[in-house]
PDB file of C-alpha atoms in Angstrom:
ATOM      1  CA  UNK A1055     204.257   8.658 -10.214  1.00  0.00           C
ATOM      2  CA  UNK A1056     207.743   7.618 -10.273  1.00  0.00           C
ATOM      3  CA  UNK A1057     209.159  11.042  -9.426  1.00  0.00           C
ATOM      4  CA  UNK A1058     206.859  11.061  -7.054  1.00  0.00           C
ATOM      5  CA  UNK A1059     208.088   7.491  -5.156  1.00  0.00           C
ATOM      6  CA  UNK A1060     211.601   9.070  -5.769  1.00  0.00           C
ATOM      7  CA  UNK A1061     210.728  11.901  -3.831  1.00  0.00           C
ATOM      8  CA  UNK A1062     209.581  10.135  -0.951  1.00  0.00           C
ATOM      9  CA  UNK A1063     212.580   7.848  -0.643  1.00  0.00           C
ATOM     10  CA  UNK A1064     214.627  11.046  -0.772  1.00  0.00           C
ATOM     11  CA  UNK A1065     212.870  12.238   1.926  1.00  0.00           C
ATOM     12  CA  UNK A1066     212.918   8.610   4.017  1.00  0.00           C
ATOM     13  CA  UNK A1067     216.772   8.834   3.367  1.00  0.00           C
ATOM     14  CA  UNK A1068     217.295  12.850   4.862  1.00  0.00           C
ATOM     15  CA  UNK A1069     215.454  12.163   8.162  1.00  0.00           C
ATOM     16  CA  UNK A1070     217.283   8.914   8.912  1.00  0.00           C
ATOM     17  CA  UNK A1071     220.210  10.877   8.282  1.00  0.00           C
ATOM     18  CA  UNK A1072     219.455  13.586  10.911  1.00  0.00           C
ATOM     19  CA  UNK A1073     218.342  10.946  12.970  1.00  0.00           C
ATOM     20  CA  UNK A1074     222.144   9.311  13.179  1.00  0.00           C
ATOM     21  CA  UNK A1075     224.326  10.367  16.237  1.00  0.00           C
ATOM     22  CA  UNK A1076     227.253  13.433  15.403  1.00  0.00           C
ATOM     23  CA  UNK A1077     230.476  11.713  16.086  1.00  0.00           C
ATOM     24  CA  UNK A1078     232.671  13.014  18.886  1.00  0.00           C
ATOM     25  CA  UNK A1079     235.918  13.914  18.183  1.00  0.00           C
ATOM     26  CA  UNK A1080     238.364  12.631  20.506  1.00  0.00           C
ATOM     27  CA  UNK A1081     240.150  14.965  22.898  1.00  0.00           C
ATOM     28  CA  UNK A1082     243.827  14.529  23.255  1.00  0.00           C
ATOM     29  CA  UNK A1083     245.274  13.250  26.276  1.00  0.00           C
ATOM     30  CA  UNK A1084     247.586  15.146  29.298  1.00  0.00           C
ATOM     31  CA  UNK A1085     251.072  14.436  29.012  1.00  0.00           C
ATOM     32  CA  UNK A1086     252.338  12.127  31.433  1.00  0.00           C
ATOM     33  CA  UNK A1087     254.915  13.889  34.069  1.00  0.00           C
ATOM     34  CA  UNK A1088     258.326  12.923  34.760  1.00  0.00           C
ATOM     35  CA  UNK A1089     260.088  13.881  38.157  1.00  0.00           C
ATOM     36  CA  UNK A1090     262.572  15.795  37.368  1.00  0.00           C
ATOM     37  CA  UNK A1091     264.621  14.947  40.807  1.00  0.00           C
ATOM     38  CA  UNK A1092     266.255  11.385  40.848  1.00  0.00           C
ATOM     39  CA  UNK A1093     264.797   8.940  43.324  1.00  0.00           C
ATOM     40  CA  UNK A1094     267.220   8.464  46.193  1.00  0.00           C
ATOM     41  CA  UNK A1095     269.519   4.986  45.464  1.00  0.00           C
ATOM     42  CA  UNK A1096     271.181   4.984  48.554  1.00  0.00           C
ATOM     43  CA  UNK A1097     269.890   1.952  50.903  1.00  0.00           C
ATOM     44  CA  UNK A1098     270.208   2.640  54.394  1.00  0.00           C
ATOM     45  CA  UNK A1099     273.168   0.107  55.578  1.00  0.00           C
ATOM     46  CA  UNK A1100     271.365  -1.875  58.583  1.00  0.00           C
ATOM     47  CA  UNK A1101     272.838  -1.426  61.880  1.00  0.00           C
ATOM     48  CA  UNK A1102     273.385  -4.805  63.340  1.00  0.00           C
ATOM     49  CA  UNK A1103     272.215  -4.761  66.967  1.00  0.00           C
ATOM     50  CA  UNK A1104     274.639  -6.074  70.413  1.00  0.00           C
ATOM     51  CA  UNK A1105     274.289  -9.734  71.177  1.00  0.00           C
ATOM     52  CA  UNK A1106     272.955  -9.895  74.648  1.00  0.00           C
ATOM     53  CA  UNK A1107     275.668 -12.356  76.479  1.00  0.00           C
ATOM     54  CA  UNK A1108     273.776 -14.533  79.157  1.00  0.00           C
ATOM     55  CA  UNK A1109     276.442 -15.987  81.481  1.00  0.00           C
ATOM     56  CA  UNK A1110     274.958 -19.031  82.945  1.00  0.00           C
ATOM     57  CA  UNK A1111     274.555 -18.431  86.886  1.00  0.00           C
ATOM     58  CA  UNK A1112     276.912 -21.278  88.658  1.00  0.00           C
ATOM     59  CA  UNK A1113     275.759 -22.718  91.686  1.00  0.00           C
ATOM     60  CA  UNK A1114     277.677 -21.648  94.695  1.00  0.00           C
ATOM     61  CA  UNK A1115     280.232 -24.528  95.563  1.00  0.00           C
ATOM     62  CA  UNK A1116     279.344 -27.448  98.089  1.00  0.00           C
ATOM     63  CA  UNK A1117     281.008 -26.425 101.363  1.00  0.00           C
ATOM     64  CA  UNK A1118     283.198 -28.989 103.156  1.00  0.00           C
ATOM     65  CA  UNK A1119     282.123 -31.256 105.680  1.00  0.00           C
ATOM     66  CA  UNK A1120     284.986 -30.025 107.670  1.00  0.00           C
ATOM     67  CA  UNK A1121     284.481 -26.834 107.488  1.00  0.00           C
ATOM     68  CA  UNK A1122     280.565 -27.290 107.867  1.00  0.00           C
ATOM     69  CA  UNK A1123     281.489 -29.477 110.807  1.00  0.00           C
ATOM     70  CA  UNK A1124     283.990 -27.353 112.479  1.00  0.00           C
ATOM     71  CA  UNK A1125     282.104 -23.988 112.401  1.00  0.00           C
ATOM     72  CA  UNK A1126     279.183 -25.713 113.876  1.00  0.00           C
ATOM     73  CA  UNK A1127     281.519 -26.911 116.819  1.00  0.00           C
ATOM     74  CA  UNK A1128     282.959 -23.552 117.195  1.00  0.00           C
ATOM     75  CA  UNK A1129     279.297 -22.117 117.358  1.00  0.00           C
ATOM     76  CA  UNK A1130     278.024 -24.435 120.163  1.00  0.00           C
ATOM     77  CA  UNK A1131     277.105 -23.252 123.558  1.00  0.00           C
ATOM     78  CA  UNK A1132     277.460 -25.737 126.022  1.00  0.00           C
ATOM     79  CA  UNK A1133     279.880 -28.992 126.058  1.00  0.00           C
ATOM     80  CA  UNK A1134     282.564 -30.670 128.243  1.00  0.00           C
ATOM     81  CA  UNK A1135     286.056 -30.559 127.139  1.00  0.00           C
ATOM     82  CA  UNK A1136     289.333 -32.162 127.735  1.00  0.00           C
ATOM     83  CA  UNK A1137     292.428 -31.201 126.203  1.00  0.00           C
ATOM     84  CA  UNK A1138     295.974 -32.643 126.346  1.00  0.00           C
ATOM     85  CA  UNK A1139     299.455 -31.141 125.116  1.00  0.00           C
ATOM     86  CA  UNK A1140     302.602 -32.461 125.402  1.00  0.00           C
ATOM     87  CA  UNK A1141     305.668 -30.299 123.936  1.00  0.00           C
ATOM     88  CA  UNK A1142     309.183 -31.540 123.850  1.00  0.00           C
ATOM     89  CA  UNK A1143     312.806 -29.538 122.353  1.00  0.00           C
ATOM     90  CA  UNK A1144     316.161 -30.026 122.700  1.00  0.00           C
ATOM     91  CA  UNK A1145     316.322 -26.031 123.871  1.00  0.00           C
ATOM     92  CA  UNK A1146     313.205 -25.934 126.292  1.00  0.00           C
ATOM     93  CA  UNK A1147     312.560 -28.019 129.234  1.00  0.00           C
ATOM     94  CA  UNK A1148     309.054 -30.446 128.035  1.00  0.00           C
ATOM     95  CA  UNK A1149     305.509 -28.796 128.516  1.00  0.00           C
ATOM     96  CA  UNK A1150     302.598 -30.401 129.115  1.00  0.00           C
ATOM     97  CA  UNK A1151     299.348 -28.952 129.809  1.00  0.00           C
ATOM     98  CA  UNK A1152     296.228 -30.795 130.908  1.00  0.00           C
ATOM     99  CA  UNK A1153     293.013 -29.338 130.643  1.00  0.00           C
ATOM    100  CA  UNK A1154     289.360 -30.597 131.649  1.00  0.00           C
ATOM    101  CA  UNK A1155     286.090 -28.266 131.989  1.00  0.00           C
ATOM    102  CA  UNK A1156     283.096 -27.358 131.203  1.00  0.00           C
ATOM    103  CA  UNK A1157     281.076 -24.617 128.915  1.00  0.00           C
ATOM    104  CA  UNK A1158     277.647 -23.852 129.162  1.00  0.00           C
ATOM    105  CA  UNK A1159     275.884 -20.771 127.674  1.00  0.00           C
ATOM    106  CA  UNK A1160     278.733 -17.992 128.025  1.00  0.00           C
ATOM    107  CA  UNK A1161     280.199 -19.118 130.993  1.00  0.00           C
ATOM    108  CA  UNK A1162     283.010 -21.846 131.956  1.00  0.00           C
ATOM    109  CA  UNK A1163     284.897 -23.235 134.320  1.00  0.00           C
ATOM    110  CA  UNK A1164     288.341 -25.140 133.708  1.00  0.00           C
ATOM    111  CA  UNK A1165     290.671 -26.773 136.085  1.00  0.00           C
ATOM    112  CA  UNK A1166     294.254 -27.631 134.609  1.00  0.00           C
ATOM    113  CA  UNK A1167     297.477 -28.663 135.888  1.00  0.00           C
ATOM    114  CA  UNK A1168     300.181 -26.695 134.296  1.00  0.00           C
ATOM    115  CA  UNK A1169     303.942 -28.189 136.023  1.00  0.00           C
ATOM    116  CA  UNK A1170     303.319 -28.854 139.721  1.00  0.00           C
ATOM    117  CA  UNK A1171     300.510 -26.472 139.927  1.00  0.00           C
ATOM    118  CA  UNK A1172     296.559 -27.245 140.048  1.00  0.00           C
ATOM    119  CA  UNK A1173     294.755 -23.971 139.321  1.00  0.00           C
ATOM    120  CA  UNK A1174     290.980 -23.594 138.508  1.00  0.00           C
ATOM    121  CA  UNK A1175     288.938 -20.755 136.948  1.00  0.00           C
ATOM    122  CA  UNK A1176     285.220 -20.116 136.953  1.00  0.00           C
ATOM    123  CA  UNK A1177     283.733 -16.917 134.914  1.00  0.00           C
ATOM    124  CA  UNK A1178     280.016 -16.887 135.698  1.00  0.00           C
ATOM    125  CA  UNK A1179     278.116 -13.566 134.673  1.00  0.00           C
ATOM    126  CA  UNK A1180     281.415 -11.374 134.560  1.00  0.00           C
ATOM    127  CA  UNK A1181     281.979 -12.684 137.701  1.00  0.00           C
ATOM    128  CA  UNK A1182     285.749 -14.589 138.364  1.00  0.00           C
ATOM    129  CA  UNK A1183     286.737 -17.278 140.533  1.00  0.00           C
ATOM    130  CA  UNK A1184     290.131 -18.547 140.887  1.00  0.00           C
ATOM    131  CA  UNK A1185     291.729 -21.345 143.043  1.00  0.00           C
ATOM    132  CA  UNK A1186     295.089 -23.123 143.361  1.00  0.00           C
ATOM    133  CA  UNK A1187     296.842 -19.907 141.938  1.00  0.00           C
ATOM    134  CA  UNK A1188     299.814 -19.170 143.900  1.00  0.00           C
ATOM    135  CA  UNK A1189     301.777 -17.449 142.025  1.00  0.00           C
ATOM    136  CA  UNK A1190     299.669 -14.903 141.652  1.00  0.00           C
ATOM    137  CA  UNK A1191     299.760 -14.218 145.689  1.00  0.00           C
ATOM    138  CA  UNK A1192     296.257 -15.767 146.315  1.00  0.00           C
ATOM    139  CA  UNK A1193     296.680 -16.571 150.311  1.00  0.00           C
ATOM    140  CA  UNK A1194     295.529 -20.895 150.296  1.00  0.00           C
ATOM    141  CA  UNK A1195     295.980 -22.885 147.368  1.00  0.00           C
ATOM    142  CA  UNK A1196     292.849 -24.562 148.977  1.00  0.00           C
ATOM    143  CA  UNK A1197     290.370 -21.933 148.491  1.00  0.00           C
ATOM    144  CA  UNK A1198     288.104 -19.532 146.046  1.00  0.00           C
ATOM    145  CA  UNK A1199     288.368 -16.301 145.516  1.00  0.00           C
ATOM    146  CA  UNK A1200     286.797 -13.699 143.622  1.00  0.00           C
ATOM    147  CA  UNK A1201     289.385 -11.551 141.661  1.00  0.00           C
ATOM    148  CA  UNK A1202     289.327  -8.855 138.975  1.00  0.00           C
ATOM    149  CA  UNK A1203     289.826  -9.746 135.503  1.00  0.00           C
ATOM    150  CA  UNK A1204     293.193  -8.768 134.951  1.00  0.00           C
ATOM    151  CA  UNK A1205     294.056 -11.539 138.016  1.00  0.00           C
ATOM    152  CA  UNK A1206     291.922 -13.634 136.168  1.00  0.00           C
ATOM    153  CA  UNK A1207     293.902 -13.377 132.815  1.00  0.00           C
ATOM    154  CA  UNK A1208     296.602 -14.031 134.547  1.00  0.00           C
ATOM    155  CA  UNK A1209     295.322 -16.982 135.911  1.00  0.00           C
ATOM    156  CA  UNK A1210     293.741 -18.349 132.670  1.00  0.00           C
ATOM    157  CA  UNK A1211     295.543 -21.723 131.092  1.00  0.00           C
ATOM    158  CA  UNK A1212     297.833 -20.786 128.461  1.00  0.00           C
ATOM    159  CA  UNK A1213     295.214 -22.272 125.529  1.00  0.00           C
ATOM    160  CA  UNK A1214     291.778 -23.346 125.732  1.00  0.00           C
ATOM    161  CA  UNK A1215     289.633 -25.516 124.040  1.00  0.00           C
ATOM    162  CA  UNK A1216     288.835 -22.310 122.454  1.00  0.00           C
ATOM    163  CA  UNK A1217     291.860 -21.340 121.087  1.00  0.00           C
ATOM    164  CA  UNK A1218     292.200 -24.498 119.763  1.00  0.00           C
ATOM    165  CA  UNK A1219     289.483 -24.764 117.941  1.00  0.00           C
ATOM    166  CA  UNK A1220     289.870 -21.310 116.022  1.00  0.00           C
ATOM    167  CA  UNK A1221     293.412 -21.556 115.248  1.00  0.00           C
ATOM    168  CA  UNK A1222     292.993 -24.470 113.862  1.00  0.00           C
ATOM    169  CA  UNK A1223     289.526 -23.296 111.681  1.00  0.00           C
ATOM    170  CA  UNK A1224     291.470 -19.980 111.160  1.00  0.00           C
ATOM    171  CA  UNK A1225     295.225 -22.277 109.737  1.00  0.00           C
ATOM    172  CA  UNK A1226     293.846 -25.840 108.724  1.00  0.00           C
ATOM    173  CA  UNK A1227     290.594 -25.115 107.525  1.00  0.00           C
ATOM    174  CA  UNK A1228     291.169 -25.824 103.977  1.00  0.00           C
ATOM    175  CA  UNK A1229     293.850 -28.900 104.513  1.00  0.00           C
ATOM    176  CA  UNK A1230     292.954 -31.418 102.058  1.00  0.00           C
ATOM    177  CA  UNK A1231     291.885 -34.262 104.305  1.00  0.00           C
ATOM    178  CA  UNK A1232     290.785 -37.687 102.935  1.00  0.00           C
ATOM    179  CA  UNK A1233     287.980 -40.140 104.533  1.00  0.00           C
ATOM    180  CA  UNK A1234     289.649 -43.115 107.225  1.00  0.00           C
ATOM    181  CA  UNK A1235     287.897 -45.766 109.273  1.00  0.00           C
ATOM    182  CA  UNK A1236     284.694 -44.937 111.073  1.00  0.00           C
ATOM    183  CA  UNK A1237     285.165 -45.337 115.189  1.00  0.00           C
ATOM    184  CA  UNK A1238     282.640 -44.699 117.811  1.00  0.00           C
ATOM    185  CA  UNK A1239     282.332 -41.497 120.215  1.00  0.00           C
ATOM    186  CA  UNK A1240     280.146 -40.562 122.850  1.00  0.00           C
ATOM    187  CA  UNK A1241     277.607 -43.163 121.485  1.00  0.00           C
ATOM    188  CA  UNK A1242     277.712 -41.725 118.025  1.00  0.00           C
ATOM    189  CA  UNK A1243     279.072 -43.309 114.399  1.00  0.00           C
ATOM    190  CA  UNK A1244     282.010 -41.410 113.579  1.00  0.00           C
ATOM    191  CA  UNK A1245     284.081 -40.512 110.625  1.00  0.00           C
ATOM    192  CA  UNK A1246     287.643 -40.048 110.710  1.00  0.00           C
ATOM    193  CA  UNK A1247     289.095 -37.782 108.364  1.00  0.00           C
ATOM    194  CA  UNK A1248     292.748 -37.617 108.141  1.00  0.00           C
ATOM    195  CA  UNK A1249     295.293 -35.539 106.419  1.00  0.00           C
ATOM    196  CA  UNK A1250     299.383 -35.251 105.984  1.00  0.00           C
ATOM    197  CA  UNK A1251     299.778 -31.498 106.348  1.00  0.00           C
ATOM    198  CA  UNK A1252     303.030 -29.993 103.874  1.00  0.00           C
ATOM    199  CA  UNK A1253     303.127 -26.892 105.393  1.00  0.00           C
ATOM    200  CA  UNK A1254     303.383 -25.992 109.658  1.00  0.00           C
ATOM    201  CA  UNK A1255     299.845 -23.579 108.504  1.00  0.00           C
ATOM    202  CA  UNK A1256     297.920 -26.824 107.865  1.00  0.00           C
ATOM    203  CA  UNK A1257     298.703 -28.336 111.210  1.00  0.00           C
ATOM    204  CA  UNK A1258     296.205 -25.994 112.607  1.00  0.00           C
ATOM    205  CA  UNK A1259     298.678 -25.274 115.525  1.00  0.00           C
ATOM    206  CA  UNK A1260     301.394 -23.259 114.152  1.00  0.00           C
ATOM    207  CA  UNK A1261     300.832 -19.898 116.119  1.00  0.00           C
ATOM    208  CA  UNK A1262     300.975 -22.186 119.174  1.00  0.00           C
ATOM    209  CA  UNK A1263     304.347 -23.890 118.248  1.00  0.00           C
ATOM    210  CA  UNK A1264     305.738 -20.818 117.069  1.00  0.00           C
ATOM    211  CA  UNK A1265     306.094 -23.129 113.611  1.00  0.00           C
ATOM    212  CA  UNK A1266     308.292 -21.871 110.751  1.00  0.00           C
ATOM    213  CA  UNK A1267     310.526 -19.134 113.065  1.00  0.00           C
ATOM    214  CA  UNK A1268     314.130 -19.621 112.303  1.00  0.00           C
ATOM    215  CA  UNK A1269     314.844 -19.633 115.915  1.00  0.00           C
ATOM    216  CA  UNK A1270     312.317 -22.210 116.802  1.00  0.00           C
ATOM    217  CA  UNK A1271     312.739 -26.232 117.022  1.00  0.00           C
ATOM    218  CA  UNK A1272     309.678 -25.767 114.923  1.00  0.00           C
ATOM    219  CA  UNK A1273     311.200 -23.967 112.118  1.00  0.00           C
ATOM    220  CA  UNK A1274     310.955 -26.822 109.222  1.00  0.00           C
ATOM    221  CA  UNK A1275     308.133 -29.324 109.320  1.00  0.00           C
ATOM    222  CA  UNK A1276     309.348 -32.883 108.752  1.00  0.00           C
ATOM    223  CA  UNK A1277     306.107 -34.598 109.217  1.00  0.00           C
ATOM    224  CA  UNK A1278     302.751 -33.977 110.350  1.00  0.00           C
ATOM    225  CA  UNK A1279     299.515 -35.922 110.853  1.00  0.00           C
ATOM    226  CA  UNK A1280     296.018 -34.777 111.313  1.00  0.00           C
ATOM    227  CA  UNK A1281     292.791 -36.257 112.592  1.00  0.00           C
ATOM    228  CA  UNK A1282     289.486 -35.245 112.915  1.00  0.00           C
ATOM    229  CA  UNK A1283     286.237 -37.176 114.694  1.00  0.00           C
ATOM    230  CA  UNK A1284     283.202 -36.082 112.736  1.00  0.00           C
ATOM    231  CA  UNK A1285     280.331 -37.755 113.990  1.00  0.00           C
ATOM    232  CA  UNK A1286     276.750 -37.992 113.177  1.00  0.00           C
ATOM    233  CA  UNK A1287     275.397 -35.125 114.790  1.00  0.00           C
ATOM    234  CA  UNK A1288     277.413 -32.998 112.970  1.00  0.00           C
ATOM    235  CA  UNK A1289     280.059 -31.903 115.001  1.00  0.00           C
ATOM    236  CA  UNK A1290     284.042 -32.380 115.264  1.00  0.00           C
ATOM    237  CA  UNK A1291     284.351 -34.489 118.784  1.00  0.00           C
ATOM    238  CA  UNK A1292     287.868 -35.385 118.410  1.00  0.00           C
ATOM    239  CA  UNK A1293     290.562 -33.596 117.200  1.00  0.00           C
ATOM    240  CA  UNK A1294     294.642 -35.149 117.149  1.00  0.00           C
ATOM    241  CA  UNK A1295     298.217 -33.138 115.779  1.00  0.00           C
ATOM    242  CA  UNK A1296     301.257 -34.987 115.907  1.00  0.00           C
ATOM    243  CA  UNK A1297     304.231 -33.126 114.644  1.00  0.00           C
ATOM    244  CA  UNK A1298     307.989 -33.739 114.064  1.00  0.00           C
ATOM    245  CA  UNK A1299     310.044 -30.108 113.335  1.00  0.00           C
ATOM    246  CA  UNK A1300     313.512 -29.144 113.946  1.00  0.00           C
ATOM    247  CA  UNK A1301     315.312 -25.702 113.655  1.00  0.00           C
ATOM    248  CA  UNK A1302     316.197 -24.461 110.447  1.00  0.00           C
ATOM    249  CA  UNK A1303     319.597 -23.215 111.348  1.00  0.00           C
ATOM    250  CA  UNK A1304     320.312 -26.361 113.516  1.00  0.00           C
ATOM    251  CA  UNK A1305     319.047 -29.571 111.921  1.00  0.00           C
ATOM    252  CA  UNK A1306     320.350 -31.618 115.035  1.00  0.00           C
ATOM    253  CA  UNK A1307     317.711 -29.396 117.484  1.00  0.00           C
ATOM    254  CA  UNK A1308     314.858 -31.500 117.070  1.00  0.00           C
ATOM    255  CA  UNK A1309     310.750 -30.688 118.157  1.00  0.00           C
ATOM    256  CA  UNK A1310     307.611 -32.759 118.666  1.00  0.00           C
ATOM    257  CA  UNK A1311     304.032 -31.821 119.792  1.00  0.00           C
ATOM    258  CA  UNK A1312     301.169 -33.861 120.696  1.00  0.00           C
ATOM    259  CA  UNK A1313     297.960 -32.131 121.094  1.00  0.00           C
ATOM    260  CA  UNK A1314     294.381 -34.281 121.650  1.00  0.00           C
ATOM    261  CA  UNK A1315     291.303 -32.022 122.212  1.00  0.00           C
ATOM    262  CA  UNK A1316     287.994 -33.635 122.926  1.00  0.00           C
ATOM    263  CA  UNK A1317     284.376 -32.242 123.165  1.00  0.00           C
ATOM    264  CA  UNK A1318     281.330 -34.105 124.475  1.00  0.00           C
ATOM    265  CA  UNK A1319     278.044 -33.694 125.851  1.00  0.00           C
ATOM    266  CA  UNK A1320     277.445 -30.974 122.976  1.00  0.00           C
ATOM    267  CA  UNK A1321     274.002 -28.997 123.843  1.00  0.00           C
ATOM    268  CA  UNK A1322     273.518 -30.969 127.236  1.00  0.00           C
ATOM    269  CA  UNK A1323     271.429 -29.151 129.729  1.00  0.00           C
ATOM    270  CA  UNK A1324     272.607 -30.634 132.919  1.00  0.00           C
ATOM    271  CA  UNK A1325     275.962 -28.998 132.423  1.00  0.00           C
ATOM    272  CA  UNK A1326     275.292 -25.914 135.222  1.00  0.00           C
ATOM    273  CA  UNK A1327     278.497 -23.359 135.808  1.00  0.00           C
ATOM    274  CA  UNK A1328     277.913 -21.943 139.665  1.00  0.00           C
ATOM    275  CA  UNK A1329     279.609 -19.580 141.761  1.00  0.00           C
ATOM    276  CA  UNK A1330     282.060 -21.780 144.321  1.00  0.00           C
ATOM    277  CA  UNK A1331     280.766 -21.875 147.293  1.00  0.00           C
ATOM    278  CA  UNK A1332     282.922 -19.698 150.373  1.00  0.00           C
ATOM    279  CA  UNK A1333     284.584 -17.188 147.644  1.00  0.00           C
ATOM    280  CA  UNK A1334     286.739 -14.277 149.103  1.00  0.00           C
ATOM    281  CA  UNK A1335     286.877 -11.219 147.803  1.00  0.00           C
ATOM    282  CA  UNK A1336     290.805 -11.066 146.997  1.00  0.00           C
ATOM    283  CA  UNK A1337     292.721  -7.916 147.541  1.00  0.00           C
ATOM    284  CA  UNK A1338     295.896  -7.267 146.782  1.00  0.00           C
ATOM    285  CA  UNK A1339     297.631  -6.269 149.747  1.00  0.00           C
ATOM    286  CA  UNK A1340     300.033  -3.058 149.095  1.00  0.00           C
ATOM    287  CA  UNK A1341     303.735  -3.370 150.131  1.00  0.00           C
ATOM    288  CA  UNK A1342     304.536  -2.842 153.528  1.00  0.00           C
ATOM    289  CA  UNK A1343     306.935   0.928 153.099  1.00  0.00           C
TER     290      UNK A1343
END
């Protein structure tokens, strides 16, 4: 009986034997790869970009109340004038040149008194009327007559308001001018602005004097004095020179020059330029053979 128990535990132990899992023998693992080629160790050297440069915009500069002033003058259309110039030398007999007129829309008429001779001018349309010109052969000193426009240069004052004005603009412009008293024109509040010009340029009427020729009593500037009238409305009314020169080879030749130009009735619409009433057709008569 005990071989028999012995037998059956011997059995008991075989089956849970075969019953027990096989155990797996491990495969080895891959070998792990190397690279064979280096990594790069160059770094890239950064490439710095241009600074943009923003230059601030400036704001344009603040024109001058002269100049402002004086081109809007020199742009108007219709006004009165009166003009006044007195030149004296110790090598010229004086001049003196009185002017009075009127502008309106393109066309003009001026009557001025240059020595002992009244003479008027009216351009209307392209048109020219002359009077009081007898020196340039015009038969009455008393009448009109129509004449061509070279008779007409000829019979034009030697400056005009005109001129004037854009010499001086053109020369004096940029004079450095400092603020005065404040007057009354025309009904308007006024400033005067005043300057003591260094140089015969800043007078504003240097072509006119012939200022800074060696040959001229004008040839050194010993003192000068400007004025201008700006008044409320924006435009020069007034404008005064008063100069003291004398001749750079000749210090003893002495020159002065007075000029005064007004303007008035800027823009006014009962300032009409006609044609004269009874102008002749002038014609030159031919020389008798």
């Amino acid at each position: 009986m005990n071989k028999s128990l012995a037998f059956v535990l011997l059995a008991l132990i075989v089956v849970a034997c075969d019953a027990l899992p096989t155990a797996t023998t491990p495969s080895p693992e891959a070998p792990t790869a190397f690279l064979s080629t280096p990594l790069p160790t160059t770094i890239a050297t950064p490439v710095r970009l241009p600074t943009a440069i923003i230059t601030p915009s400036l704001a344009p500069p603040t024109p001058s109340p002269i100049n402002t002033a004086l081109k809007k003058t020199q742009a108007a259309q219709t006004y009165r004038a009166n003009l006044q110039l007195n030149v004296k030398s110790a090598s010229a007999p004086p001049f003196a040149l009185n002017l009075k007129g009127e502008v309106a829309q393109g066309n003009s008429h001026y009557a001025y008194q240059l020595g002992a001779e009244q003479i008027e001018l009216t351009v209307l349309n392209g048109q020219y009327f002359v009077k009081g010109a007898r020196a340039l052969g015009l038969p009455s000193a008393t009448k009109w007559y129509i004449v061509t426009p070279d008779l007409a240069d000829a019979a034009r004052a030697p400056f005009t308001p005109e001129d004037i004005l854009d010499d001086f603009i053109a020369q004096a412009g940029n004079a450095k001018y400092q603020t005065s008293a404040r007057e009354s024109l025309d009904g308007q509040s006024c400033q005067v602005w005043q300057s003591a010009p260094k140089t015969f340029a800043e007078t504003g009427i240097s072509a006119l004097l012939g200022g800074g020729l060696d040959t001229s009593p004008f040839g050194i500037l010993d003192q000068a004095e400007v004025k201008l009238w700006l008044c409320d409305d924006g435009l020069a009314h007034q404008l005064s020179v008063n100069v003291d020169a004398h001749n750079a080879r000749r210090a003893n030749e002495k020159g002065s020059a007075q000029l005064i130009l007004r303007l008035q009735d800027f823009g006014n619409a009962a300032i009409k330029i006609s044609a004269p009433p009874g102008a002749e057709q002038f014609k030159i008569r031919a020389p008798t053979p």
